[in-house]
Each structure stands twice: as C-alpha cells, then as structure tokens.
Amino acid sequence: DGGITQSPKYLFRKEGQNVTLSCEQNLNHDAMYWYRQDPGQGLRLIYYSQIVNDFQKGDIAEGYSVSREKKESFPLTVTSAQKNPTAFYLCASSITDVNTEAFFGQGTRLTVV
Amino acid sequence: ELKVEQNPLFLSMQEGKNYTIYCNYSTTSDRLYWYRQDPGKSLESLFVLLSNGAVKQEGRLMASLDTKARLSTLHITAAVHDLSATYFCAAASPTSGSRLTFGEGTQLTVNP
C-alpha cells in the first residue's frame, strides 16, 4: 500500500537532547512538508521540500533542521535550541508543491521529560 | 500574509440538530480544504473546494466556498455522535503552492 510512514509514534526527549523524527513516503511525491500541532491549535508549517536536495524554512523553523537526500525521506531533527518542543508533528507529501493536495502521515507525539 | 479563522472554536450539539461551522480567510485563496481529526490521530481529508460557488456533500456534511466573501462553510445535517471530532479548514494561496494555512479548529461534540 502506498502511503506516508512516520516513526516513532511516541517519542520522549530529555532537555538538551536532539531527536530525529522519521518520515518516509512511497507515493513518488516530489514535495514533502513538516507541520507542528500544539493542543487546541491548528497546524503550523516548519519546513518544506519541493524536490530532493532542496528545502526551505516555513513559518516556525527556528530550533529545527531537515534534510532531503532521498526523494522518499524527509527527516526532521528537533534540536536543543527548540525551546518548547512538546507537540504533535505531522509529515505530509504532495505530487508537487504546485496546487496539489497534500496527504498526511499518522504523526509523532514528542514529549520533553 | 494569509490568515484563516474558524468559528465557533467549540460546538456542543444534540443529535439530530443542524449546525454550520464558518471559515474566513484574509487574502486570495485558490484552494480550501476541510479536514477531520480524531483525538491523537492524523488529519482525514473531507473536502477540497477549488472554485467560487463550489459545493460538495458527503453524508451529513456539506461544504461550500464563496471566494468573493472569502468564506467557506461546513454544514452538519442531523448530527450523530460519530461526527464528534475536531474539524479544520485550511487554505492555500496562489503563491503558497501546496503549503497550507490552517484555522484553529472547531471541536465538535454531539450529545445523545
């Protein structure tokens, strides 16, 4: 089955640690996105990638980093510089970044302990 | 900058009643999406509205788009408990590609 796989589903991080969230898609989509959701709020764009080996900052990129070395993979690293990382993180992909519908993964819930 | 506002943010209704959720957006948008989210889950796509006057219906839900008023509505007919969830609208501008700006969400509770 084609789809977007995020792992892990739950992740716990100690303060000061970097953690990496995985996002893999087998839909052959060029564009991929990372969104953050805080309780009671909508999603906000962290980073996006229109094509392999290229990515741009979204609205709340500070404290995060990404890479796009393969078309199917777009990992997100939450660094120690992110002051309040506890949130629900959703990865999405679309055929291209031009007017095509985005499809979402199942999400990773990150908690700082 | 595109901004999206939904209201109400919380909605408690009885089974069998009708209600409408409103979604206003601030600048030109050429695509409007409605999603459903159950607690702890991802987003489920409900509707994609692409043009002025577009109306789409699925079961007890109907979505419409008025681009001149910059308004989309999600109408719920004869609500049932299974519709309890959080509903988001999201808009994309002509310059934002497939990147979306989301509203805050409407938390709907349907009581027996």
XYZ file of N, CA and C in Angstrom:
675
model
N 0.839 -1.195 0.000
C 0.000 0.000 0.000
C 0.868 1.237 0.000
N 0.466 2.242 -0.812
C 1.203 3.489 -0.807
C 0.784 4.338 0.357
N 1.755 5.108 0.870
C 1.403 5.975 1.975
C 2.599 6.673 2.563
N 2.342 7.339 3.686
C 3.367 8.091 4.401
C 3.521 7.454 5.777
N 4.735 7.101 6.113
C 5.001 6.434 7.385
C 5.863 7.323 8.254
N 5.343 7.624 9.434
C 6.115 8.391 10.415
C 6.491 7.469 11.572
N 7.711 7.656 12.046
C 8.128 6.885 13.220
C 9.093 7.708 14.060
N 9.115 7.458 15.380
C 8.173 6.598 16.088
C 6.830 7.302 16.272
N 5.875 6.596 16.822
C 4.571 7.205 17.092
C 4.652 8.097 18.324
N 5.410 7.654 19.323
C 5.628 8.427 20.544
C 7.134 8.544 20.766
N 7.565 9.711 21.215
C 8.990 9.956 21.427
C 9.158 10.833 22.653
N 10.077 10.427 23.513
C 10.353 11.197 24.712
C 11.784 11.698 24.639
N 11.959 12.958 24.970
C 13.283 13.575 24.869
C 13.632 14.264 26.173
N 14.865 14.098 26.574
C 15.334 14.853 27.730
C 15.736 16.244 27.272
N 15.633 17.163 28.166
C 16.034 18.546 27.831
C 17.488 18.564 27.405
N 17.786 19.318 26.361
C 19.157 19.441 25.886
C 19.548 18.429 24.837
N 18.668 17.462 24.554
C 18.980 16.444 23.547
C 18.388 16.817 22.198
N 19.076 16.375 21.151
C 18.488 16.433 19.816
C 17.767 15.114 19.546
N 16.651 15.179 18.833
C 15.970 13.964 18.412
C 15.573 14.100 16.956
N 15.493 12.952 16.266
C 15.126 12.967 14.846
C 13.858 12.173 14.634
N 12.904 12.798 13.944
C 11.645 12.169 13.585
C 11.742 11.717 12.134
N 11.283 10.501 11.897
C 11.393 9.928 10.562
C 10.096 10.114 9.779
N 10.220 10.376 8.485
C 9.084 10.446 7.574
C 9.497 9.821 6.253
N 8.787 8.778 5.867
C 9.068 8.077 4.618
C 7.782 7.985 3.806
N 7.886 8.214 2.483
C 6.715 8.059 1.624
C 7.082 7.226 0.401
N 6.116 6.390 -0.015
C 6.329 5.577 -1.219
C 5.315 5.938 -2.290
N 4.919 7.206 -2.286
C 3.939 7.706 -3.257
C 4.600 8.343 -4.478
N 5.917 8.378 -4.470
C 6.676 9.010 -5.553
C 6.374 10.515 -5.658
N 6.081 11.122 -4.507
C 5.801 12.557 -4.470
C 7.092 13.356 -4.422
N 7.095 14.480 -5.143
C 8.271 15.343 -5.116
C 8.338 16.191 -3.848
N 7.182 16.668 -3.374
C 7.163 17.638 -2.279
C 6.827 16.984 -0.944
N 7.503 17.449 0.100
C 7.246 16.947 1.442
C 7.259 18.107 2.421
N 6.535 17.927 3.548
C 6.310 19.012 4.496
C 6.355 18.481 5.929
N 6.750 19.356 6.846
C 6.608 19.082 8.265
C 5.764 20.183 8.895
N 4.749 19.729 9.658
C 3.885 20.637 10.404
C 3.962 20.296 11.888
N 3.720 21.304 12.698
C 3.650 21.131 14.147
C 2.243 21.490 14.605
N 1.700 20.682 15.541
C 0.391 20.990 16.109
C 0.506 21.030 17.623
N 0.098 22.146 18.202
C 0.016 22.285 19.647
C -1.431 22.074 20.084
N -1.642 21.678 21.353
C -3.015 21.372 21.807
C -3.979 22.516 21.540
N -5.119 22.186 20.971
C -6.153 23.185 20.723
C -5.838 24.149 19.605
N -4.833 23.819 18.793
C -4.459 24.734 17.714
C -4.396 24.009 16.381
N -4.348 24.819 15.342
C -4.161 24.252 14.016
C -2.698 23.928 13.750
N -2.424 23.452 12.556
C -1.066 23.074 12.182
C -0.289 24.295 11.696
N 1.003 24.294 11.999
C 1.886 25.355 11.501
C 3.064 24.719 10.763
N 3.470 25.333 9.672
C 4.491 24.775 8.793
C 5.885 25.027 9.350
N 6.686 23.956 9.479
C 8.047 24.065 9.996
C 9.043 24.187 8.835
N 9.081 23.202 7.973
C 9.948 23.164 6.807
C 9.193 22.484 5.676
N 9.629 22.761 4.452
C 9.105 22.042 3.316
C 10.204 21.838 2.278
N 9.979 20.835 1.447
C 10.947 20.498 0.399
C 10.183 20.273 -0.897
N 10.546 21.041 -1.897
C 9.853 20.923 -3.177
C 10.439 19.817 -4.040
N 11.686 19.476 -3.761
C 12.350 18.465 -4.578
C 13.546 17.959 -3.786
N 14.034 16.798 -4.158
C 15.165 16.217 -3.438
C 16.361 17.167 -3.476
N 17.100 17.166 -2.365
C 18.292 18.006 -2.162
C 17.975 19.493 -2.049
N 16.716 19.822 -1.788
C 16.329 21.224 -1.615
C 15.267 21.321 -0.544
N 15.345 22.342 0.320
C 14.315 22.563 1.316
C 14.318 24.035 1.724
N 13.176 24.490 2.245
C 13.017 25.877 2.675
C 12.363 25.946 4.044
N 12.630 27.031 4.742
C 12.009 27.257 6.042
C 10.542 27.613 5.872
N 9.752 27.123 6.826
C 8.365 27.522 6.904
C 8.208 28.638 7.920
N 7.058 28.671 8.573
C 6.749 29.776 9.481
C 7.429 29.674 10.839
N 7.798 28.457 11.262
C 8.331 28.281 12.630
C 9.566 27.373 12.598
N 10.539 27.687 11.767
C 11.699 26.812 11.549
C 12.748 26.865 12.667
N 12.729 27.867 13.497
C 13.784 28.024 14.498
C 13.815 26.827 15.449
N 15.027 26.262 15.630
C 15.183 25.114 16.523
C 14.976 23.775 15.841
N 14.745 23.784 14.536
C 14.552 22.561 13.769
C 15.536 22.509 12.607
N 15.835 21.292 12.137
C 16.604 21.143 10.908
C 16.065 19.939 10.143
N 16.290 19.936 8.833
C 15.813 18.853 7.982
C 16.886 18.507 6.962
N 16.675 17.388 6.277
C 17.485 17.019 5.122
C 16.574 16.332 4.118
N 16.997 16.349 2.873
C 16.217 15.661 1.839
C 17.211 15.039 0.843
N 17.857 13.987 1.308
C 18.870 13.328 0.485
C 18.262 12.303 -0.458
N 17.077 11.813 -0.108
C 16.368 10.876 -0.960
C 14.947 11.357 -1.176
N 14.382 11.031 -2.304
C 13.037 11.504 -2.629
C 12.018 11.029 -1.620
N 12.191 9.824 -1.126
C 11.162 9.241 -0.267
C 11.308 9.592 1.209
N 12.373 10.301 1.585
C 12.641 10.509 3.009
C 12.851 11.982 3.337
N 12.272 12.437 4.456
C 12.392 13.848 4.852
C 12.444 13.897 6.382
N 13.554 13.528 6.991
C 13.636 13.506 8.455
C 13.713 14.901 9.062
N 13.119 15.036 10.228
C 13.112 16.305 10.962
C 13.888 16.130 12.262
N 14.875 16.979 12.500
C 15.608 16.962 13.761
C 15.145 18.125 14.624
N 14.728 17.802 15.830
C 14.360 18.809 16.809
C 15.594 19.036 17.669
N 16.167 20.195 17.589
C 17.427 20.450 18.284
C 17.182 20.999 19.685
N 18.243 21.070 20.453
C 18.144 21.600 21.815
C 17.810 23.087 21.806
N 17.946 23.722 20.649
C 17.613 25.149 20.544
C 16.108 25.393 20.493
N 15.342 24.348 20.280
C 13.884 24.500 20.247
C 13.402 24.564 21.690
N 12.873 25.708 22.074
C 12.573 25.974 23.491
C 11.390 25.172 24.021
N 10.438 24.897 23.185
C 9.226 24.209 23.629
C 8.846 23.135 22.610
N 9.560 22.024 22.577
C 9.361 21.046 21.513
C 8.188 20.101 21.716
N 7.603 20.061 22.894
C 6.490 19.142 23.123
C 5.329 19.509 22.214
N 4.950 18.585 21.319
C 3.905 18.847 20.333
C 3.644 17.570 19.547
N 2.669 17.648 18.665
C 2.332 16.581 17.727
C 2.876 17.022 16.376
N 3.708 16.164 15.762
C 4.353 16.523 14.498
C 3.780 15.676 13.367
N 3.372 16.361 12.314
C 2.771 15.693 11.168
C 3.610 15.949 9.922
N 3.883 14.879 9.211
C 4.580 14.950 7.930
C 3.550 14.795 6.815
N 3.755 15.477 5.722
C 2.844 15.377 4.588
C 3.648 15.355 3.296
N 3.007 14.892 2.233
C 3.643 14.947 0.918
C 2.588 15.254 -0.132
N 3.048 15.786 -1.263
C 2.162 16.042 -2.389
C 2.935 15.775 -3.670
N 2.191 15.553 -4.757
C 2.833 15.201 -6.022
C 3.889 16.237 -6.391
N 3.470 17.497 -6.352
C 4.407 18.604 -6.486
C 4.010 19.638 -5.459
N 4.756 20.738 -5.400
C 4.388 21.821 -4.481
C 3.503 22.841 -5.192
N 2.949 22.492 -6.329
C 2.130 23.429 -7.087
C 0.700 22.917 -7.145
N -0.131 23.485 -6.245
C -1.581 23.258 -6.318
C -2.008 21.801 -6.323
N -1.298 20.955 -5.611
C -1.737 19.564 -5.499
C -2.003 19.243 -4.039
N -2.937 18.358 -3.808
C -3.364 18.061 -2.447
C -2.270 17.338 -1.682
N -2.111 17.724 -0.421
C -1.139 17.087 0.459
C -1.805 15.963 1.234
N -1.053 14.883 1.444
C -1.528 13.742 2.218
C -0.658 13.626 3.465
N -1.300 13.280 4.585
C -0.632 13.334 5.874
C -0.287 11.953 6.411
N 0.846 11.875 7.135
C 1.193 10.694 7.896
C 0.399 10.640 9.184
N 0.694 9.628 10.010
C -0.072 9.403 11.233
C 0.427 10.217 12.405
N 1.575 10.850 12.264
C 2.043 11.753 13.296
C 2.974 11.129 14.311
N 3.794 11.975 14.918
C 4.669 11.601 16.039
C 4.404 12.562 17.175
N 4.128 12.006 18.339
C 3.923 12.857 19.514
C 5.231 12.921 20.297
N 5.807 14.098 20.390
C 7.077 14.311 21.081
C 6.807 14.967 22.429
N 7.388 14.389 23.459
C 7.252 14.932 24.806
C 8.628 15.134 25.423
N 8.853 16.294 25.976
C 10.107 16.564 26.688
C 9.918 16.209 28.150
N 10.832 15.379 28.666
C 10.719 14.935 30.063
C 11.871 15.494 30.899
N -0.084 38.292 3.983
C 0.014 37.004 4.667
C -1.396 36.411 4.831
N -1.525 35.181 4.448
C -2.820 34.507 4.534
C -3.108 34.102 5.969
N -4.287 34.470 6.455
C -4.723 34.048 7.797
C -6.086 33.396 7.652
N -6.315 32.392 8.499
C -7.556 31.634 8.451
C -8.173 31.615 9.846
N -9.443 31.971 9.909
C -10.138 31.974 11.197
C -11.387 31.108 11.119
N -11.585 30.285 12.115
C -12.773 29.463 12.199
C -13.623 29.900 13.378
N -14.916 29.718 13.232
C -15.793 29.860 14.378
C -17.046 29.029 14.180
N -17.555 28.504 15.277
C -17.006 28.623 16.630
C -15.816 27.695 16.830
N -15.080 27.892 17.910
C -13.966 27.008 18.231
C -14.451 25.770 18.977
N -15.549 25.902 19.686
C -16.142 24.783 20.409
C -17.627 24.742 20.075
N -18.116 23.552 19.827
C -19.514 23.397 19.446
C -20.047 22.122 20.074
N -21.074 22.296 20.918
C -21.729 21.155 21.532
C -23.157 21.125 21.024
N -23.554 20.031 20.427
C -24.882 19.978 19.850
C -25.530 18.632 20.122
N -26.839 18.637 20.000
C -27.594 17.412 20.228
C -27.707 16.625 18.930
N -27.816 15.343 19.080
C -28.067 14.512 17.913
C -29.345 14.980 17.214
N -29.303 14.926 15.901
C -30.476 15.286 15.115
C -30.552 16.751 14.734
N -29.708 17.586 15.346
C -29.743 19.029 15.044
C -28.818 19.366 13.885
N -29.037 20.558 13.331
C -28.199 21.078 12.245
C -27.333 22.210 12.766
N -26.152 22.340 12.180
C -25.308 23.477 12.551
C -24.289 23.739 11.447
N -23.700 24.953 11.490
C -22.717 25.363 10.481
C -21.450 25.873 11.150
N -20.320 25.428 10.615
C -19.009 25.936 11.023
C -18.530 26.890 9.931
N -17.976 28.033 10.355
C -17.569 29.056 9.403
C -16.050 29.165 9.345
N -15.546 29.433 8.148
C -14.113 29.567 7.933
C -13.870 30.801 7.064
N -13.271 31.824 7.659
C -12.926 33.045 6.922
C -11.429 33.081 6.654
N -11.055 33.564 5.488
C -9.635 33.706 5.193
C -9.369 35.117 4.685
N -8.123 35.564 4.884
C -7.848 37.007 4.783
C -7.436 37.499 3.409
N -6.825 36.658 2.600
C -6.380 37.097 1.278
C -6.809 36.073 0.244
N -6.512 36.348 -0.994
C -6.934 35.464 -2.077
C -6.437 34.037 -1.849
N -7.356 33.113 -1.972
C -7.007 31.699 -1.861
C -7.632 30.972 -3.039
N -6.881 30.022 -3.606
C -7.467 29.312 -4.732
C -7.818 27.867 -4.384
N -7.589 27.485 -3.129
C -7.975 26.153 -2.695
C -8.330 26.184 -1.221
N -9.421 25.525 -0.882
C -9.870 25.482 0.509
C -10.145 24.022 0.853
N -9.566 23.594 1.976
C -9.689 22.199 2.394
C -10.412 22.119 3.732
N -11.152 21.046 3.907
C -11.713 20.697 5.211
C -11.173 19.329 5.622
N -10.756 19.256 6.915
C -10.219 18.031 7.463
C -10.950 17.692 8.752
N -10.936 16.409 9.053
C -11.424 15.934 10.348
C -10.244 15.334 11.099
N -10.192 15.580 12.420
C -9.156 14.980 13.253
C -9.799 14.384 14.498
N -9.580 13.090 14.717
C -9.985 12.450 15.957
C -8.841 12.568 16.953
N -9.143 12.493 18.250
C -8.107 12.712 19.274
C -6.887 11.814 19.082
N -5.719 12.415 19.053
C -4.469 11.676 18.918
C -4.192 11.139 17.531
N -5.035 11.462 16.580
C -4.900 10.912 15.230
C -4.465 11.989 14.235
N -4.193 11.536 13.016
C -3.813 12.442 11.948
C -5.052 13.103 11.352
N -4.849 13.813 10.276
C -5.943 14.504 9.597
C -6.545 13.605 8.530
N -7.865 13.616 8.457
C -8.594 12.909 7.409
C -9.176 13.951 6.467
N -8.857 13.866 5.200
C -9.356 14.836 4.230
C -10.842 14.618 3.998
N -11.612 15.701 4.095
C -13.058 15.627 3.853
C -13.426 16.215 2.488
N -13.034 17.459 2.271
C -13.423 18.151 1.042
C -12.277 19.022 0.534
N -12.230 19.162 -0.793
C -11.356 20.129 -1.448
C -12.247 21.012 -2.304
N -12.196 22.319 -2.075
C -13.035 23.268 -2.804
C -12.129 24.162 -3.633
N -12.387 24.193 -4.941
C -11.437 24.845 -5.845
C -11.967 26.102 -6.519
N -13.267 26.319 -6.492
C -13.774 27.469 -7.248
C -14.944 28.111 -6.524
N -15.207 29.346 -6.881
C -16.304 30.087 -6.264
C -17.626 29.362 -6.512
N -18.399 29.217 -5.456
C -19.683 28.552 -5.594
C -19.619 27.045 -5.471
N -18.409 26.507 -5.294
C -18.270 25.055 -5.183
C -19.026 24.545 -3.960
N -19.716 23.454 -4.150
C -20.440 22.793 -3.063
C -20.165 21.305 -3.174
N -19.782 20.719 -2.039
C -19.546 19.276 -2.019
C -20.249 18.680 -0.809
N -20.773 17.477 -0.988
C -21.507 16.828 0.096
C -21.046 15.387 0.228
N -20.944 14.971 1.495
C -20.632 13.587 1.800
C -21.393 13.228 3.072
N -22.408 12.400 2.901
C -23.204 12.013 4.062
C -23.883 13.220 4.695
N -23.647 13.427 5.967
C -24.300 14.516 6.708
C -23.509 15.823 6.653
N -22.426 15.844 5.927
C -21.586 17.029 5.839
C -21.663 17.627 4.443
N -21.768 18.966 4.408
C -21.755 19.674 3.138
C -20.870 20.898 3.285
N -19.949 21.087 2.347
C -19.038 22.220 2.377
C -19.291 23.101 1.167
N -19.113 24.412 1.364
C -19.294 25.362 0.269
C -18.205 26.413 0.334
N -18.031 27.112 -0.795
C -16.983 28.126 -0.889
C -17.520 29.358 -1.597
N -17.316 30.514 -0.977
C -17.636 31.804 -1.576
C -16.339 32.600 -1.595
N -15.686 32.648 -2.745
C -14.377 33.311 -2.812
C -14.493 34.823 -2.733
N -15.652 35.362 -3.120
C -15.810 36.821 -3.049
C -15.899 37.273 -1.588
N -16.588 36.497 -0.786
C -16.696 36.803 0.646
C -15.530 36.229 1.436
N -14.671 35.456 0.789
C -13.548 34.762 1.451
C -14.081 33.929 2.616
N -15.065 33.117 2.309
C -15.768 32.354 3.333
C -16.068 30.953 2.834
N -15.788 29.980 3.695
C -16.235 28.619 3.454
C -17.057 28.168 4.647
N -18.026 27.311 4.389
C -18.856 26.796 5.468
C -18.879 25.274 5.412
N -18.995 24.675 6.580
C -19.181 23.239 6.709
C -20.492 23.042 7.462
N -21.496 22.536 6.754
C -22.825 22.387 7.338
C -23.040 20.937 7.760
N -23.532 20.794 8.962
C -23.791 19.472 9.516
C -25.305 19.284 9.598
N -25.776 18.234 8.994
C -27.224 17.967 8.972
C -27.531 16.754 9.841
N -28.500 16.933 10.743
C -28.968 15.823 11.589
C -27.784 15.097 12.225
N -27.069 15.812 13.059
C -25.814 15.315 13.634
C -26.008 13.987 14.366
N -24.980 13.155 14.279
C -24.918 11.906 15.024
C -23.620 11.895 15.841
N -23.589 11.044 16.862
C -22.453 11.030 17.781
C -21.126 10.783 17.058
N -21.157 9.972 16.007
C -19.934 9.628 15.271
C -19.270 10.829 14.619
N -19.985 11.930 14.499
C -19.383 13.134 13.924
C -18.552 13.914 14.937
N -18.563 13.516 16.179
C -17.755 14.193 17.203
C -16.280 14.090 16.837
N -15.629 15.235 16.700
C -14.221 15.307 16.270
C -13.849 16.774 16.223
N -12.611 17.063 15.842
C -12.196 18.439 15.577
C -12.103 18.626 14.070
N -12.686 19.698 13.581
C -12.724 19.979 12.154
C -11.870 21.207 11.855
N -10.992 21.052 10.874
C -10.112 22.149 10.470
C -10.417 22.558 9.041
N -10.365 23.853 8.800
C -10.272 24.313 7.425
C -8.844 24.790 7.192
N -8.410 24.722 5.956
C -7.064 25.143 5.588
C -7.127 25.737 4.191
N -6.367 26.793 3.985
C -6.369 27.478 2.701
C -4.969 27.540 2.131
N -4.914 27.589 0.815
C -3.652 27.778 0.103
C -3.801 28.976 -0.812
N -2.793 29.814 -0.841
C -2.842 30.987 -1.712
C -2.188 30.646 -3.056
N -2.395 31.491 -4.063
C -1.770 31.242 -5.366
C -0.246 31.202 -5.304
N 0.341 31.806 -4.259
C 1.803 31.831 -4.162
C 2.358 30.811 -3.171
N 1.492 30.112 -2.479
C 1.996 29.200 -1.432
C 2.084 27.754 -1.914
N 1.771 27.505 -3.151
C 1.851 26.139 -3.640
C 0.914 25.224 -2.882
N 1.427 24.081 -2.457
C 0.606 23.133 -1.717
C 0.745 23.316 -0.209
N 1.453 24.357 0.206
C 1.587 24.632 1.640
C 0.309 25.283 2.140
N -0.144 24.809 3.325
C -1.448 25.210 3.823
C -1.346 26.096 5.055
N -2.313 27.009 5.166
C -2.508 27.781 6.390
C -3.789 27.282 7.031
N -3.687 26.848 8.281
C -4.804 26.214 8.965
C -5.529 27.178 9.889
N -6.829 26.945 10.038
C -7.576 27.574 11.113
C -7.289 26.853 12.420
N -7.826 27.401 13.518
C -7.553 26.835 14.846
C -8.310 25.544 15.106
N -9.312 25.265 14.302
C -10.090 24.062 14.501
C -11.368 24.316 15.283
N -12.380 23.525 14.990
C -13.646 23.554 15.725
C -13.845 22.197 16.373
N -13.881 22.188 17.696
C -14.070 20.937 18.422
C -15.564 20.685 18.571
N -16.036 19.681 17.859
C -17.460 19.371 17.820
C -17.760 18.176 18.727
N -18.740 18.360 19.589
C -19.229 17.272 20.437
C -20.709 17.106 20.161
N -21.106 15.916 19.768
C -22.513 15.624 19.523
C -23.013 14.740 20.651
N -23.992 15.269 21.373
C -24.522 14.570 22.544
C -25.783 13.801 22.194
N -25.940 12.615 22.797
C -27.155 11.815 22.513
C -28.424 12.553 22.939
